[in-house]
C-alpha angles and dihedrals in degrees: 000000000000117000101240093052092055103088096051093047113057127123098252086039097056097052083048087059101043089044100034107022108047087046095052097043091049111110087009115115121208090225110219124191086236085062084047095057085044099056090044095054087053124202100294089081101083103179107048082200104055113107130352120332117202104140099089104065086239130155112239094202095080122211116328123261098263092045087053096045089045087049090054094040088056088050090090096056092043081119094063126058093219095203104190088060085084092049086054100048092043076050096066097039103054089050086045092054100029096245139107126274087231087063084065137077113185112210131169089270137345093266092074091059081040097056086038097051097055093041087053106055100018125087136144091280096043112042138197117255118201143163120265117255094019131132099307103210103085077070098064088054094044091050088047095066093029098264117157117230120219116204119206120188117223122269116253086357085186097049115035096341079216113163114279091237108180088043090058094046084049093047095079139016091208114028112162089203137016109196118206117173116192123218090038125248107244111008099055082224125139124219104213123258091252091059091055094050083044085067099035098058091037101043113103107277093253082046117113127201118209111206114189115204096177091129097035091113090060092066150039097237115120121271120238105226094117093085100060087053091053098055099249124155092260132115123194132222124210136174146182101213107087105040096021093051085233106129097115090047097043132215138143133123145213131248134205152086116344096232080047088056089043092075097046080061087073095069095053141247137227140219101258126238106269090223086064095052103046087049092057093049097053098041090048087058097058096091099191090044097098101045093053090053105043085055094051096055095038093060091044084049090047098049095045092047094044090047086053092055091047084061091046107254120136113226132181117271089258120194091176139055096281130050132172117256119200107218091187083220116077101295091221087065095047090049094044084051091050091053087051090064093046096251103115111204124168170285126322114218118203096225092058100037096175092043116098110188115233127206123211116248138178110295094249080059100054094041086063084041085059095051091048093046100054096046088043085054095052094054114352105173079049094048079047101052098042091063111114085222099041096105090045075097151299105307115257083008103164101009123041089068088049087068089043 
């Protein structure tokens, strides 16, 4: 049996997972940002395909060659779970990173680690501190065990929109997480390295700091992967959905201690789809796979903000594939305008009312973001009416209020 698989599956581990496990994950939704843009979006869509999609923080690059040609050239064994094609996988990665396997837990995407983590360490007595806006979901798992969330705003939101450290590590005696996610959802910002070991070697020692990488390759900023080599109470989330262009295969894993790991392993783990993780492993080889990506979104990102400020809009200093935009008008009218004209941005956070996320795109698709957004902006309740689809329901009518 491979190594890595060892831990979570042990006799008396195995009935902990099918008595515990099953019992405490039931009801509980591993709440993913595709969920999110699809709750934003609402019912009256009908094809989820129809028209430019830049609200989920995807690549639209899709996985690269050798990771397609590694997914169809795994079809024919779809029959078989091949288990040693995850050891193999944590194996890489852990030569890749410098770490042990045993440092590292493989899931279908980084959300599952992410839900686990906070239902882990969290509880009403220890909450969950996080930056405001950030990636909302750590909060649904938080609320589902009673765990108060602290919201933070970012420090200097008009300037580097970094985390507030030293306020999050004021905002509570007892967290039992403090979630930083660098770069930032949804501001595509990054907090410097020296601010997050400022929270590491400051957080309460039971604390743990979860630190999600999911957009590191987008940027230059350092990883984060020292302290786990160092033996802090950090664990490390990374994914393939967003660089790699993976979100629809889904793969990532979590790193970390391995007692840390250790309490993830109550709320179960699956074998993973061979197509993922072939797809992983091929695409992890590719060595200069990371750097030509990260360039081309990082040209698409820079045109589209710098034509933005020609125009006149503020938006957050992004180094990933998302950044925040002021409208200076209510940013869910701008947003239900947008969708009128077939061109779907988004979300709205309460704490910037005014502010829509946009996802970068393919430039063909923000040049049609451009169009939309300068004839929303010149009448957007009109832009809004004028849609053919615009009466199939209220936008975001039965599913935006259930995230907030």
């Amino acid at each position: 049996m491979p190594s890595n698989l060892k831990a979570a599956i042990t006799r008396r581990g195995f009935f902990r997972f099918a008595a515990g496990a099953s019992a405490a994950v039931a009801g509980l939704p591993v709440v993913t940002e595709g969920m999110l843009a699809h709750a934003q979006r609402g019912r009256r869509l009908g094809d989820p395909n129809h028209g430019v999609h830049i609200d989920s923080n995807e690549n639209p690059l899709g996985p690269c060659d050798a990771a397609r040609q590694a997914m169809m050239s795994m079809v024919p064994m779809g029959g078989r779970y091949l288990m040693n094609q995850e050891s193999d996988m944590v194996e890489l990665i852990a030569k890749q990173e410098g770490l042990d396997a045993k440092n590292i837990r493989a899931y279908a995407g980084s959300s599952e680690p992410l839900a686990y983590t906070v239902l882990a360490f969290t509880s009403p007595s220890k909450p969950l501190v996080i930056a405001d806006p950030g990636y909302e979901a750590p909060m649904f798992s938080a609320q589902s065990v009673g765990a108060a969330v602290l919201k933070v705003p970012l420090s200097d939101p008009h300037g580097a929109a970094a985390h507030d450290v030293k306020a999050m590590l004021a905002a509570a005696s007892n967290p039992g997480v403090i979630y930083i996610c660098n770069p930032n959802n949804p501001t595509g910002s990054c907090t410097p390295r020296a601010d997050i070991e400022h929270v590491v070697a400051n957080a309460p020692k039971d604390t743990v700091v979860l630190i999600d990488e999911a957009y590191i390759h987008l940027c230059d900023a350092p990883r984060s992967m020292d302290f786990v080599k160092e033996g802090k109470n950090v664990i490390v989330l990374r994914t393939f959905s967003k660089l790699y262009g993976m979100a629809g295969v889904r793969m990532g894993f979590a790193v970390g201690r391995p007692d840390l790991l250790e309490k993830l392993d109550y709320f179960g783990r699956n074998f993973l789809p061979i197509t993922a993780t072939s797809a992983a492993i091929a695409s992890l080889k590719q060595a200069d796979l990371v750097d030509t990506r990260k360039k081309i979104t990082a040209g698409t990102r820079a045109d589209t903000m710098a034509w933005l400020k020609q125009q006149g809009y503020a938006v957050t200093p992004s180094e990933s594939n998302c950044f925040m935009l002021d409208t200076k008008r209510p940013g869910k009218e701008v947003l239900m305008a947008m969708a009128g004209k077939d061109v779907f941005v988004g979300r709205i956070w309460p704490a910037w009312p005014t502010n829509v996320r946009i996802s970068v795109g393919t430039p063909e698709e923000m040049m049609t973001f451009r169009k939309a957004f300068t004839e929303v902006m010149a009448n957007p309740a009109t832009a809004w009416m004028e849609s053919p689809r615009a009466h199939g329901g209220k936008f975001g009518e039965g599913s935006t209020a259930r995230w907030s």
